[in-house]
mmCIF file of C-alpha atoms in Angstrom:
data_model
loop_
_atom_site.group_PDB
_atom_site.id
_atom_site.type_symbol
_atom_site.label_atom_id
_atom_site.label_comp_id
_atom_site.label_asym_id
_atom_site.label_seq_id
_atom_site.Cartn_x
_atom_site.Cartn_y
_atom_site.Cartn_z
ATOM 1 C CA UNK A 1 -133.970 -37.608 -85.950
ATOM 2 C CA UNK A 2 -131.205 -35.947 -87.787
ATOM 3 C CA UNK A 3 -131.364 -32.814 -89.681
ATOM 4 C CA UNK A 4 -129.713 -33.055 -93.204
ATOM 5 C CA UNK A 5 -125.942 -30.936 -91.824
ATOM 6 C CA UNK A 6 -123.954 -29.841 -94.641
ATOM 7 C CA UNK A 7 -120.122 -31.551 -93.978
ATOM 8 C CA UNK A 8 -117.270 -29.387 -93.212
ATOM 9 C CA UNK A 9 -114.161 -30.405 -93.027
ATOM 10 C CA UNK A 10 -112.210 -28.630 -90.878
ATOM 11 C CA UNK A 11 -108.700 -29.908 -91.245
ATOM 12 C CA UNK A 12 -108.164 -29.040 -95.101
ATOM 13 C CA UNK A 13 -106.158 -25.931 -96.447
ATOM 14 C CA UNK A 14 -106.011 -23.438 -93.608
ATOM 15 C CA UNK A 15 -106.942 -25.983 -91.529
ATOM 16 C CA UNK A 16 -107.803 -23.402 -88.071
ATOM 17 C CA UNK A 17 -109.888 -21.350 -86.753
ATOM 18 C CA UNK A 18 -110.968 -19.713 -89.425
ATOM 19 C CA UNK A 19 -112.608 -22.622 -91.312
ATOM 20 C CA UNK A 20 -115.174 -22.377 -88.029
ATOM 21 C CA UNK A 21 -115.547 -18.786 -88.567
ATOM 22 C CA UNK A 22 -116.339 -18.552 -91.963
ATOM 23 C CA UNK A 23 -118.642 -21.604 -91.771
ATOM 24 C CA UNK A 24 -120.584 -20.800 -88.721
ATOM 25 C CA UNK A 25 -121.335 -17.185 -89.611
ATOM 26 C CA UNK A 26 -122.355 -18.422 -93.033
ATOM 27 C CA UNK A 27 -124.394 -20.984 -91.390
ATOM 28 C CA UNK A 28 -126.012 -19.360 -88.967
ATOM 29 C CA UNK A 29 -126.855 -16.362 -92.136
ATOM 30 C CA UNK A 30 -128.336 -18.934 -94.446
ATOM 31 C CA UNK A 31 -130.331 -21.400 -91.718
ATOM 32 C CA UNK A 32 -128.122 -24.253 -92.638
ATOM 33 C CA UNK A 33 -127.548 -27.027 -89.603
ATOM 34 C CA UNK A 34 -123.798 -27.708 -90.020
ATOM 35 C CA UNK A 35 -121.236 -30.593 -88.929
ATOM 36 C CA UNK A 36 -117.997 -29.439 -88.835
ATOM 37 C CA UNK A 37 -115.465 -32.325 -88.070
ATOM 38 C CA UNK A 38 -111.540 -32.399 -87.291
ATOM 39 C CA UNK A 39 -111.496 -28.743 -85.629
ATOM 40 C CA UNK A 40 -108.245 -27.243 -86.084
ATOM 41 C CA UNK A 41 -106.618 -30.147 -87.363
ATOM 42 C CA UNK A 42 -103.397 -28.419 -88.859
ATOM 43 C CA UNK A 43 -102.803 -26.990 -85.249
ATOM 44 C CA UNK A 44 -99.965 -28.397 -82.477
ATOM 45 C CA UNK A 45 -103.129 -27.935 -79.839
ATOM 46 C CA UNK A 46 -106.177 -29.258 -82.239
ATOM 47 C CA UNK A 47 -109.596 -28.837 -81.409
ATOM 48 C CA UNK A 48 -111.410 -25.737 -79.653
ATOM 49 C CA UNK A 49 -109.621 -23.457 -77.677
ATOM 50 C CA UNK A 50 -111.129 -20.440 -75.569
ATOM 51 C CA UNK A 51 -111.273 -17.952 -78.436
ATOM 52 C CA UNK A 52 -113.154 -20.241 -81.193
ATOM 53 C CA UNK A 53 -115.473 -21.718 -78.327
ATOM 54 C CA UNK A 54 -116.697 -18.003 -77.085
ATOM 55 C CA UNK A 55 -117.171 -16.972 -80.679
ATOM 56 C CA UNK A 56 -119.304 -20.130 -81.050
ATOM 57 C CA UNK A 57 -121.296 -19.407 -77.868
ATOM 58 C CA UNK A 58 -121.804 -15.799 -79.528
ATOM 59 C CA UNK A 59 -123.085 -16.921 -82.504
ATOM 60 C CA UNK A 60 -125.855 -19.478 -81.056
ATOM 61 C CA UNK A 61 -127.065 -16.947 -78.681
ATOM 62 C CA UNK A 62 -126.935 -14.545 -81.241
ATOM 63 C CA UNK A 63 -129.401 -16.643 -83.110
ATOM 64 C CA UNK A 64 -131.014 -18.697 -80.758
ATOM 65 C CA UNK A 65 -129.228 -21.457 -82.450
ATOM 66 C CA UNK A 66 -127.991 -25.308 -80.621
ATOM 67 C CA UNK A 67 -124.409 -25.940 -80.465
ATOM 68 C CA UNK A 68 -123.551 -29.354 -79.421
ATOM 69 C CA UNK A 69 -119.805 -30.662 -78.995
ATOM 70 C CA UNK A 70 -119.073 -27.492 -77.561
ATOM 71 C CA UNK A 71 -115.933 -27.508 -75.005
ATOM 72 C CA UNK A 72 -112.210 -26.819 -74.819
ATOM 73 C CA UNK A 73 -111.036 -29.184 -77.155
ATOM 74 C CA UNK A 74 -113.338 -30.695 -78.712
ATOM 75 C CA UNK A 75 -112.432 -31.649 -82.555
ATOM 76 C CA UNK A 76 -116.783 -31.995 -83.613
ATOM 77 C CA UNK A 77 -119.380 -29.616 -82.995
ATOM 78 C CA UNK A 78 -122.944 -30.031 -84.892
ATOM 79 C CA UNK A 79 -124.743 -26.481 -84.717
ATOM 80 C CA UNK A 80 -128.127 -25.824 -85.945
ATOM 81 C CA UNK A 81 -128.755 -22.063 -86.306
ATOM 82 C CA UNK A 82 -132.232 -20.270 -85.561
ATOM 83 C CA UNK A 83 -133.577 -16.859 -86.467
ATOM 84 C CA UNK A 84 -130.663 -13.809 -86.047
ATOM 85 C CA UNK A 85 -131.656 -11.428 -83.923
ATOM 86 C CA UNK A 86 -129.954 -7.558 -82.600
ATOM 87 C CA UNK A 87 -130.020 -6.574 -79.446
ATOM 88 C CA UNK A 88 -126.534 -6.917 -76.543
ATOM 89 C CA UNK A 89 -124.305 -9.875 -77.738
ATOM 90 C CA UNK A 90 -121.166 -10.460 -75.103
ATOM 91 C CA UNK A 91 -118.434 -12.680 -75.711
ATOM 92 C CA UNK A 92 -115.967 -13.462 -73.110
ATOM 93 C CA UNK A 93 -112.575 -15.440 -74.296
ATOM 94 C CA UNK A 94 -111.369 -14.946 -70.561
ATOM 95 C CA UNK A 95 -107.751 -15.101 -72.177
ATOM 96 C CA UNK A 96 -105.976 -12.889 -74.173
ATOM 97 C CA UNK A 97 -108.051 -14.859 -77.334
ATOM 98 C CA UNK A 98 -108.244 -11.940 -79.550
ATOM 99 C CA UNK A 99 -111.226 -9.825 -79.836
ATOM 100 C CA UNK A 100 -111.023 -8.972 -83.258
ATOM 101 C CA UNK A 101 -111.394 -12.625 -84.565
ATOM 102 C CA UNK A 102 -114.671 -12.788 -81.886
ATOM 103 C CA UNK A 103 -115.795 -9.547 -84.435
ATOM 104 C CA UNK A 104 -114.892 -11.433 -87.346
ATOM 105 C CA UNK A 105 -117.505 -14.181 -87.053
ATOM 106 C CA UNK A 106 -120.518 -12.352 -85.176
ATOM 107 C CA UNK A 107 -120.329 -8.706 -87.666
ATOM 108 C CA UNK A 108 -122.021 -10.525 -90.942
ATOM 109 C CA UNK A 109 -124.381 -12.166 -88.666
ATOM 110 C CA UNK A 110 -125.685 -9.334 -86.801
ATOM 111 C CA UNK A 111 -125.914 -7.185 -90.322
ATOM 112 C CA UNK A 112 -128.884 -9.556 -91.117
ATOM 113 C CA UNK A 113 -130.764 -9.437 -87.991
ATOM 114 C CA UNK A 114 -133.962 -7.537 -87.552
ATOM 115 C CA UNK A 115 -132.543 -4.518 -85.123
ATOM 116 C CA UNK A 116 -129.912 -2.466 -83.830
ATOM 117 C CA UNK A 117 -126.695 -4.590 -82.147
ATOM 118 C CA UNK A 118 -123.897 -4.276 -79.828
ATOM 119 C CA UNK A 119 -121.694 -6.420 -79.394
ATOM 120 C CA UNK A 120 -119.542 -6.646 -76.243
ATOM 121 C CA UNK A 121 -116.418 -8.306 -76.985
ATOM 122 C CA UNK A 122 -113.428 -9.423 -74.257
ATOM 123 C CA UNK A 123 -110.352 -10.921 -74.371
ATOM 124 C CA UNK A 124 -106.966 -9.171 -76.153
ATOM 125 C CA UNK A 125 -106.892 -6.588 -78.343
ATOM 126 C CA UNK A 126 -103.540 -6.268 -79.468
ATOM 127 C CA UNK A 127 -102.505 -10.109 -79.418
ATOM 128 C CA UNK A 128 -100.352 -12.533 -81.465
ATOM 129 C CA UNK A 129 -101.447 -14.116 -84.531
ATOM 130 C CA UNK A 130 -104.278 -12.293 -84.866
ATOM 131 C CA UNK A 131 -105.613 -8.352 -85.894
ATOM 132 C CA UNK A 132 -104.496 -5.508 -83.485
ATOM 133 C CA UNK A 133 -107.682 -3.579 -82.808
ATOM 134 C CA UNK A 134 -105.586 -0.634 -84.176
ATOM 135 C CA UNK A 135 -106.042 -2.479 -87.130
ATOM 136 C CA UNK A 136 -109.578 -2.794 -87.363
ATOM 137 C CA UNK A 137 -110.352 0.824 -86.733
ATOM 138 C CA UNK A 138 -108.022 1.962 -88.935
ATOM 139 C CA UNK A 139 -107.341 -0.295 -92.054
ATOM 140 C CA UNK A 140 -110.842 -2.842 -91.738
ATOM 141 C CA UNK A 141 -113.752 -0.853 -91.438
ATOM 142 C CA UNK A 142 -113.140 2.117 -93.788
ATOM 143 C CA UNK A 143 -112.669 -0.636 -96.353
ATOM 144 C CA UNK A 144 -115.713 -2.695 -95.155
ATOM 145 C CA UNK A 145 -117.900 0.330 -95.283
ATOM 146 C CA UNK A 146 -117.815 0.465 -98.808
ATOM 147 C CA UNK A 147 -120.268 -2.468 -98.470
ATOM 148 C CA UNK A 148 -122.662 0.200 -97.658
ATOM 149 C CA UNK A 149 -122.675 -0.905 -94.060
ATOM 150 C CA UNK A 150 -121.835 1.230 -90.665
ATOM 151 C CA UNK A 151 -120.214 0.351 -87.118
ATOM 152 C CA UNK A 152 -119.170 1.848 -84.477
ATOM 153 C CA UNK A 153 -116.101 0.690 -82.646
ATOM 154 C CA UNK A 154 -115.277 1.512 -79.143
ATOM 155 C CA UNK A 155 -112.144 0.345 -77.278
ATOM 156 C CA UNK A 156 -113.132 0.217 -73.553
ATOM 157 C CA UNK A 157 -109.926 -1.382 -72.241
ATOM 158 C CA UNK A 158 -106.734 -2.534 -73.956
ATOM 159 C CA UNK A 159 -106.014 -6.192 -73.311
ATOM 160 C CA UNK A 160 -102.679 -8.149 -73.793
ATOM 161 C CA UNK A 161 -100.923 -11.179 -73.797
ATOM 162 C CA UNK A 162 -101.053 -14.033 -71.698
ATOM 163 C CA UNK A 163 -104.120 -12.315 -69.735
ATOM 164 C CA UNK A 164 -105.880 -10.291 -71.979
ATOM 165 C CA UNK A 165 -108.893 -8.410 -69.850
ATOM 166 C CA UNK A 166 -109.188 -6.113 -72.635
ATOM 167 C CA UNK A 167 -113.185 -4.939 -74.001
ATOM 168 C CA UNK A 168 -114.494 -3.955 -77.591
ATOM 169 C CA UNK A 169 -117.775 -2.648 -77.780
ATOM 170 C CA UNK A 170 -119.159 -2.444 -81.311
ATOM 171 C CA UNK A 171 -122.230 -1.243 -82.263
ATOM 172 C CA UNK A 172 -123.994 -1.541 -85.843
ATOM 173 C CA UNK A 173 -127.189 -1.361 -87.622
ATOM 174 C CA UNK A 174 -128.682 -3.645 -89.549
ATOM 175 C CA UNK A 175 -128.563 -3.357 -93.728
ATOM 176 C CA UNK A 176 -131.204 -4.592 -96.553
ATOM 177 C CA UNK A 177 -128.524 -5.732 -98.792
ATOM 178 C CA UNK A 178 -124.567 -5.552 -99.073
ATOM 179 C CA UNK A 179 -123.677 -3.153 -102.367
ATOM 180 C CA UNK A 180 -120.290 -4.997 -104.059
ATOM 181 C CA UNK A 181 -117.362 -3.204 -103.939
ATOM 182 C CA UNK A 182 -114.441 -2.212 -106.523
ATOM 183 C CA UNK A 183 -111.085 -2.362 -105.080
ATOM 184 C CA UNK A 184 -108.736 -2.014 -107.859
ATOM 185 C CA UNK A 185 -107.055 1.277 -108.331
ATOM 186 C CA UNK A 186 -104.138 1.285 -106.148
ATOM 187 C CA UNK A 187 -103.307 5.097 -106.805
ATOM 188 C CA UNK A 188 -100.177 6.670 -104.961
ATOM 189 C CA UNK A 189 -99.309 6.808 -101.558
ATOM 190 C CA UNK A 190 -100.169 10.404 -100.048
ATOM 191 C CA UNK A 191 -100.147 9.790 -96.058
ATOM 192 C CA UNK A 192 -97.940 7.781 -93.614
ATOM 193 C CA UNK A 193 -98.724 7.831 -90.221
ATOM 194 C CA UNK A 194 -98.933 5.102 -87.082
ATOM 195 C CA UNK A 195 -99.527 4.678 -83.628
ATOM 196 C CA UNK A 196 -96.552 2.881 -81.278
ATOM 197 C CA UNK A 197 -97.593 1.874 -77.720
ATOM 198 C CA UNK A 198 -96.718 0.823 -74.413
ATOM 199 C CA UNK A 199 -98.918 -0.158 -71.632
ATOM 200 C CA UNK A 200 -98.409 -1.154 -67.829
ATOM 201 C CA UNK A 201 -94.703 -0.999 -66.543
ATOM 202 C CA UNK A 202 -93.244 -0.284 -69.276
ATOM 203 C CA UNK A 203 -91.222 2.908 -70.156
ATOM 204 C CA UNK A 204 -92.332 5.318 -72.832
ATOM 205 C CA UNK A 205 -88.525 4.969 -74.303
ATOM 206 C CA UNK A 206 -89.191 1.502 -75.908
ATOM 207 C CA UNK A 207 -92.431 3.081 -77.701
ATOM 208 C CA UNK A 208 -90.361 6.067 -79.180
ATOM 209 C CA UNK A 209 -87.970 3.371 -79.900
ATOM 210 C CA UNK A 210 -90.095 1.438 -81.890
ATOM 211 C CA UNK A 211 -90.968 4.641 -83.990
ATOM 212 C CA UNK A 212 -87.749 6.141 -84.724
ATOM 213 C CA UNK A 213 -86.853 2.591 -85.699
ATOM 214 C CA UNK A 214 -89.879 2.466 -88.257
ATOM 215 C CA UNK A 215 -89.463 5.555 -89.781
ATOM 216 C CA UNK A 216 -85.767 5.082 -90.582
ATOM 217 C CA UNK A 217 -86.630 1.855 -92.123
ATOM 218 C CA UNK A 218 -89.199 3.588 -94.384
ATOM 219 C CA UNK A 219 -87.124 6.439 -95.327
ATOM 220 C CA UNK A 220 -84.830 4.177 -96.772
ATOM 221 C CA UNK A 221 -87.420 3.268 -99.550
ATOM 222 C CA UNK A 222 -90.202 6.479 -99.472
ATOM 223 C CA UNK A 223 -88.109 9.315 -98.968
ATOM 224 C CA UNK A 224 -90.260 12.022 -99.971
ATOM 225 C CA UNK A 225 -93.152 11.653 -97.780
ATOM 226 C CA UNK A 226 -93.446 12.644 -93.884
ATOM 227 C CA UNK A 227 -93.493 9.694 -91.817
ATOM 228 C CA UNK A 228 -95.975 10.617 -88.079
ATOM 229 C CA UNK A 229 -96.128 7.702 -85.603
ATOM 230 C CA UNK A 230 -97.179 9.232 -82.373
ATOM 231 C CA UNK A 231 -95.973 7.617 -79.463
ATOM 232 C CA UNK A 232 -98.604 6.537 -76.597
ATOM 233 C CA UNK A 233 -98.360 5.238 -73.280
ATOM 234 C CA UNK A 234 -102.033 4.086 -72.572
ATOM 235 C CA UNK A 235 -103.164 5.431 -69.556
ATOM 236 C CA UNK A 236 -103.932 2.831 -66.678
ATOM 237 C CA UNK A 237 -107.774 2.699 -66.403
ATOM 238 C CA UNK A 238 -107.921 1.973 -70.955
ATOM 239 C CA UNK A 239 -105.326 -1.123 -70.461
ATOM 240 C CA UNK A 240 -105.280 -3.761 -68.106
ATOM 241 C CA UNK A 241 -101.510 -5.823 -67.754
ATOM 242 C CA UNK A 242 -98.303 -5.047 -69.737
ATOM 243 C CA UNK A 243 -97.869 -5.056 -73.859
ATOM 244 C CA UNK A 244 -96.497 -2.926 -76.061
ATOM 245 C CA UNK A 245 -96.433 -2.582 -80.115
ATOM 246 C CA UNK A 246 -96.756 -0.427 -82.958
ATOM 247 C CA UNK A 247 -99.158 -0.179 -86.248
ATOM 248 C CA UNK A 248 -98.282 1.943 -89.190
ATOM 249 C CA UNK A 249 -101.550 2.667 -92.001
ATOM 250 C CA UNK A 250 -99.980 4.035 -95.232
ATOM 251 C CA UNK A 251 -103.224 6.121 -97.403
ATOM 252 C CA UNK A 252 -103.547 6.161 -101.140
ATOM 253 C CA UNK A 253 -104.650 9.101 -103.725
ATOM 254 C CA UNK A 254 -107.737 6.300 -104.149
ATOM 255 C CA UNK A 255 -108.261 5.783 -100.702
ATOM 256 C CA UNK A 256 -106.493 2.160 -100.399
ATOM 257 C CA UNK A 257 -105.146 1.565 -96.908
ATOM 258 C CA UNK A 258 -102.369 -0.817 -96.105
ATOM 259 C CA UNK A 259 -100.733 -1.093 -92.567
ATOM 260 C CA UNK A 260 -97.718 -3.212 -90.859
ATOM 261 C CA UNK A 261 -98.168 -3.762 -87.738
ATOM 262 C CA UNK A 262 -95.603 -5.792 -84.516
ATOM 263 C CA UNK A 263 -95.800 -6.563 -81.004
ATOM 264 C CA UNK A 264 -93.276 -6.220 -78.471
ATOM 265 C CA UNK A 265 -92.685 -9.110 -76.551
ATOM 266 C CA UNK A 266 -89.615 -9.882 -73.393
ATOM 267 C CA UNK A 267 -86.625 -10.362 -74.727
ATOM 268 C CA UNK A 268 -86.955 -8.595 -77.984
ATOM 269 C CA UNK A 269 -85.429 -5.384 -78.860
ATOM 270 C CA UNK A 270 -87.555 -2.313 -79.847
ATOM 271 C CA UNK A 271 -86.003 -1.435 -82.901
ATOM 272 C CA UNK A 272 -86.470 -5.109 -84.277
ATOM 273 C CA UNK A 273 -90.870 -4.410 -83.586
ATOM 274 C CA UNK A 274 -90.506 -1.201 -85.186
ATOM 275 C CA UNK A 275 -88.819 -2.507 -88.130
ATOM 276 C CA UNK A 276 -90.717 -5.825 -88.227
ATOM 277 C CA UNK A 277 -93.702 -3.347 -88.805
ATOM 278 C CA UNK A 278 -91.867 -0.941 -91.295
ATOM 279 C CA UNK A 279 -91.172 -4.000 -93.462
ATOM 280 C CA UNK A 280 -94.783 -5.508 -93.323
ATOM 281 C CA UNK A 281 -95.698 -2.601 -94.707
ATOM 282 C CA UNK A 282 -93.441 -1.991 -97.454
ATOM 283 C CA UNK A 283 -93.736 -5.465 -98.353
ATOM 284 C CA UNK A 284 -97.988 -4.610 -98.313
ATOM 285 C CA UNK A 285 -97.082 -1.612 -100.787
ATOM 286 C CA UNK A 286 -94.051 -3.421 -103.328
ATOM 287 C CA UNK A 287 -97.416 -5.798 -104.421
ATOM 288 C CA UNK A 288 -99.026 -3.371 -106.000
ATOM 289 C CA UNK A 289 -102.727 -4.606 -104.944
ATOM 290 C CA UNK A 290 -105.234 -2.517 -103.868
ATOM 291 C CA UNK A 291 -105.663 -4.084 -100.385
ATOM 292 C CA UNK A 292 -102.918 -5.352 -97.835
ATOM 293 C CA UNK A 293 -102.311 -9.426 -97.345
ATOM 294 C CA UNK A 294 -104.451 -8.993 -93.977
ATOM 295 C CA UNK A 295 -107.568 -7.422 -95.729
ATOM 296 C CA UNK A 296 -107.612 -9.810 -98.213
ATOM 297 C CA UNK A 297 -109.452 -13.006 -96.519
ATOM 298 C CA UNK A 298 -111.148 -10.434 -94.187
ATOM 299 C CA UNK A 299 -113.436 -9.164 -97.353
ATOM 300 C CA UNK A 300 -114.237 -12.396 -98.903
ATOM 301 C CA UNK A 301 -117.359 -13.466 -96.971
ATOM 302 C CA UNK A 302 -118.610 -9.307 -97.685
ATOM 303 C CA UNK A 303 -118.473 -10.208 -101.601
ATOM 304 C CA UNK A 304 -120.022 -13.289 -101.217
ATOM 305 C CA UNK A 305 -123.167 -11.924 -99.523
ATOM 306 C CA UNK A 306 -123.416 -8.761 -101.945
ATOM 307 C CA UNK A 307 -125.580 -8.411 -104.408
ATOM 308 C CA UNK A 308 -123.586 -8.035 -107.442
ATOM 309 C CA UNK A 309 -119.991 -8.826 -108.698
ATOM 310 C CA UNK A 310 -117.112 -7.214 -106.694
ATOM 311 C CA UNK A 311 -113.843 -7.156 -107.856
ATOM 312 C CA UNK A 312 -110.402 -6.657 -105.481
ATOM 313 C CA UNK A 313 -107.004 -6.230 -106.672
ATOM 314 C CA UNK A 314 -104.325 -8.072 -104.473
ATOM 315 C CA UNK A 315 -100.895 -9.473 -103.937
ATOM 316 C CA UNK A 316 -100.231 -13.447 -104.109
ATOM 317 C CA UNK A 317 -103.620 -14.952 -102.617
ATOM 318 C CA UNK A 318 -103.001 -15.906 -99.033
ATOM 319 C CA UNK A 319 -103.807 -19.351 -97.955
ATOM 320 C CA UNK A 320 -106.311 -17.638 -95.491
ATOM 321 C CA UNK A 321 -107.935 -16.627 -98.583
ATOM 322 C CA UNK A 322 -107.955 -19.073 -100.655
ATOM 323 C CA UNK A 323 -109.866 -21.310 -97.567
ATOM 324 C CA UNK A 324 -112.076 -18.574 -97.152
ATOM 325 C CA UNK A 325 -113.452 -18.745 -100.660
ATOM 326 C CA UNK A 326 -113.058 -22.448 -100.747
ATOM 327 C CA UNK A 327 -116.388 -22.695 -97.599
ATOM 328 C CA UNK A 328 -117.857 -19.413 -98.939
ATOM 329 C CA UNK A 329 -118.608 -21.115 -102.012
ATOM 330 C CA UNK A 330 -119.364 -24.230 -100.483
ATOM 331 C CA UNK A 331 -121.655 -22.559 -98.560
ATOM 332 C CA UNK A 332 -123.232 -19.863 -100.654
ATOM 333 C CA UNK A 333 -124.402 -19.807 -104.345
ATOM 334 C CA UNK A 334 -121.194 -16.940 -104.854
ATOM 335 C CA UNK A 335 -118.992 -17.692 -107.546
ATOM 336 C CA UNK A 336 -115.237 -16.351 -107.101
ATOM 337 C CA UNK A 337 -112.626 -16.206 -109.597
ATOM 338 C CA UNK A 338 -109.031 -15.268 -109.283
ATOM 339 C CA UNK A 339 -106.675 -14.506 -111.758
ATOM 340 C CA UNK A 340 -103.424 -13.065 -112.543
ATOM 341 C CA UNK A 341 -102.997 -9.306 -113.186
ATOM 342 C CA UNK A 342 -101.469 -8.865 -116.383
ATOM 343 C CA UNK A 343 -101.784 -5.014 -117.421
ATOM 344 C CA UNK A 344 -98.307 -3.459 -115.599
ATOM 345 C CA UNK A 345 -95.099 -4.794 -115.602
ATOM 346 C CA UNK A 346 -94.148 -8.405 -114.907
ATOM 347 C CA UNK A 347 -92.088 -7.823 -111.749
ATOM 348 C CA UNK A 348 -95.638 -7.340 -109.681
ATOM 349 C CA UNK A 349 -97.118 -10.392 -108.487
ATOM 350 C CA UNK A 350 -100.626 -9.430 -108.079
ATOM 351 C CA UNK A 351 -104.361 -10.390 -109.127
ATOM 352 C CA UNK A 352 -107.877 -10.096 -109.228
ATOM 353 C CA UNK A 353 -110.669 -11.865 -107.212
ATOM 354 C CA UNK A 354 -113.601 -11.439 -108.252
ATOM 355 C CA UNK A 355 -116.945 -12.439 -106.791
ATOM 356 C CA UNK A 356 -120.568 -12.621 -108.442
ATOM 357 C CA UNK A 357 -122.306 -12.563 -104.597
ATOM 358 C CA UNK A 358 -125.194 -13.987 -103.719
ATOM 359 C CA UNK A 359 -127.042 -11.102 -102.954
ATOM 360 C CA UNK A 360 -128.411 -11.980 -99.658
ATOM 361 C CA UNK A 361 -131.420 -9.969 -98.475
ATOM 362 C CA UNK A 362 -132.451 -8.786 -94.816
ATOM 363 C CA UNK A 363 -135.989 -10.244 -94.709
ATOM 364 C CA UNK A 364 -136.461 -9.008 -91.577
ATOM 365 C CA UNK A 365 -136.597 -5.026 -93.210
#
């Protein structure tokens, strides 16, 4: 017989693969069988592809859970989560699928399970449309950690586009409870600094390219501050194919981060990567939020597991965010509320989410 599944739908708002994220790590947390129909809808190539499917995979082993409709390309799954447990999770996307997004949906899981976990993550790591695992070291999990959580985040191998063959291993302890957080003092920007690449054949040139690029961008706005991107070339047994790219973090007085980040790709010049970067994160800092556009649905499914009300200042509220609020509270008994920032002047566009969590608790401790 049929187990009561709560409906998702996953073709509304964002209407990819982060519907599946959000409501499968949410799922498997709270023991709720789920149905989630029209995967990926809003996508030219609907359905499952590599990346969700291995995260998927992940998260029923991870909790001796049953998946059923899982292949490439399916649009339905139905997946009835068991009991989490720690121990060596591996997910393989066998593409460049990004690693980061496979973190994304197994890290909340594995904070509620009884012991220790690692997590052994492969596919790319510095790959399109998705977090560079530059990124997540530097910009996610300082911020995250104000959860009162820890990880430990170890880049094995670099791993780029189209082949990816990159590994993340990430290791973290279980918590009780997730303390809210208070994100809302932007403070002044006291530190620049970044980190351009190149990997395989290409020449260190195009990486100091990239940097001088950036910097000149930035000076044209933030002149008083010194600007240090180092310049890399990854050595051959950390990366496996070709890829280069840059990320640049900018650190407040309050101990905000904010980054822009770009990937070099053929065909495009290295001064257009740099500056693509150099603008993302000016554009981060003109908001005046407290966290950068990319942080922002990255920390909703943290507030609405705390126990207590957190409160995050932001620019305009991504569509990313506003779907992962729309399944968190779907999902969860959290209650979020956004509204528009009213105490500076007029020209910012930014706002306040707020989140009275649910308070989830670790039985298992």
């Amino acid at each position: 017989m049929d187990v009561d599944r709560v409906e998702i739908d996953g073709g509304v708002m964002e209407g990819g693969g982060q519907i599946l994220r959000v409501s499968t790590a949410l799922s498997c947390l709270l023991g709720l069988p789920l149905r989630v129909r029209r995967i990926r809808a809003g996508r030219s190539q609907p359905g499952l592809r590599p990346q969700h499917l291995s995260g998927l995979e992940m998260i029923r082993d991870l909790c001796d859970g049953q998946l059923d409709g899982g292949e490439i390309g399916s649009t339905e799954i139905n997946f009835t989560p068991g009991k989490i447990k720690g121990g060596t999770h591996i997910a393989d996307t066998k593409t460049a699928g990004s690693v980061c997004l496979l973190m994304q949906v197994a890290m909340p899981c594995v904070l509620f399970a009884a012991s220790p976990s690692e997590l052994r993550l492969k596919g790319g790591t510095n790959a399109e449309m998705a977090p560079q695992i530059d990124y997540t070291v530097l910009v996610f999990k300082p911020i995250i950690e104000k959860f009162d959580l820890t990880f430990d985040c170890d880049i094995k191998r670099r791993g780029y586009y189209p082949q990816g063959g990159g590994e993340v291993i990430v290791r973290m302890s279980p918590v009780k409870q997730l303390s809210p957080i208070n994100l809302t003092e932007r403070g002044t920007v006291t530190k620049i600094h970044g980190r351009a690449f190149v990997a395989g054949a290409l020449p260190i040139k195009l990486a100091k390219d990239m940097a001088s690029a950036a910097v000149r961008c930035i000076r044209k706005e933030i002149r008083d501050l010194y600007v240090n991107i180092q310049t890399v070339r990854e050595p051959d047994n950390q990366a496996f194919g070709t890829g280069s790219g840059i990320i640049i973090v900018a650190e407040t007085s309050t101990g905000c981060l904010f980054a822009g980040s770009s990937l070099g790709k053929r065909g495009k010049n290295s001064d257009r990567v740099g500056i693509e970067a150099a603008e993302m994160l000016l554009g981060n800092l003109r908001h005046g939020g407290a966290v950068d556009d990319y942080l922002q649905d990255q920390l909703i499914i943290f507030m609405a597991l705390a126990n207590g009300v957190s409160r995050v200042k932001s620019g305009p509220i991504t569509l990313h965010t506003q779907t992962a609020i729309h399944f968190a509270e779907q999902l969860t008994k959290a209650k979020f509320t956004v509204t528009k920032s009213e105490d500076e002047d007029s020209t910012k566009d930014t706002y306040f989410i707020e989140c009275q969590g649910m308070g989830m608790i670790n039985s298992s401790l």
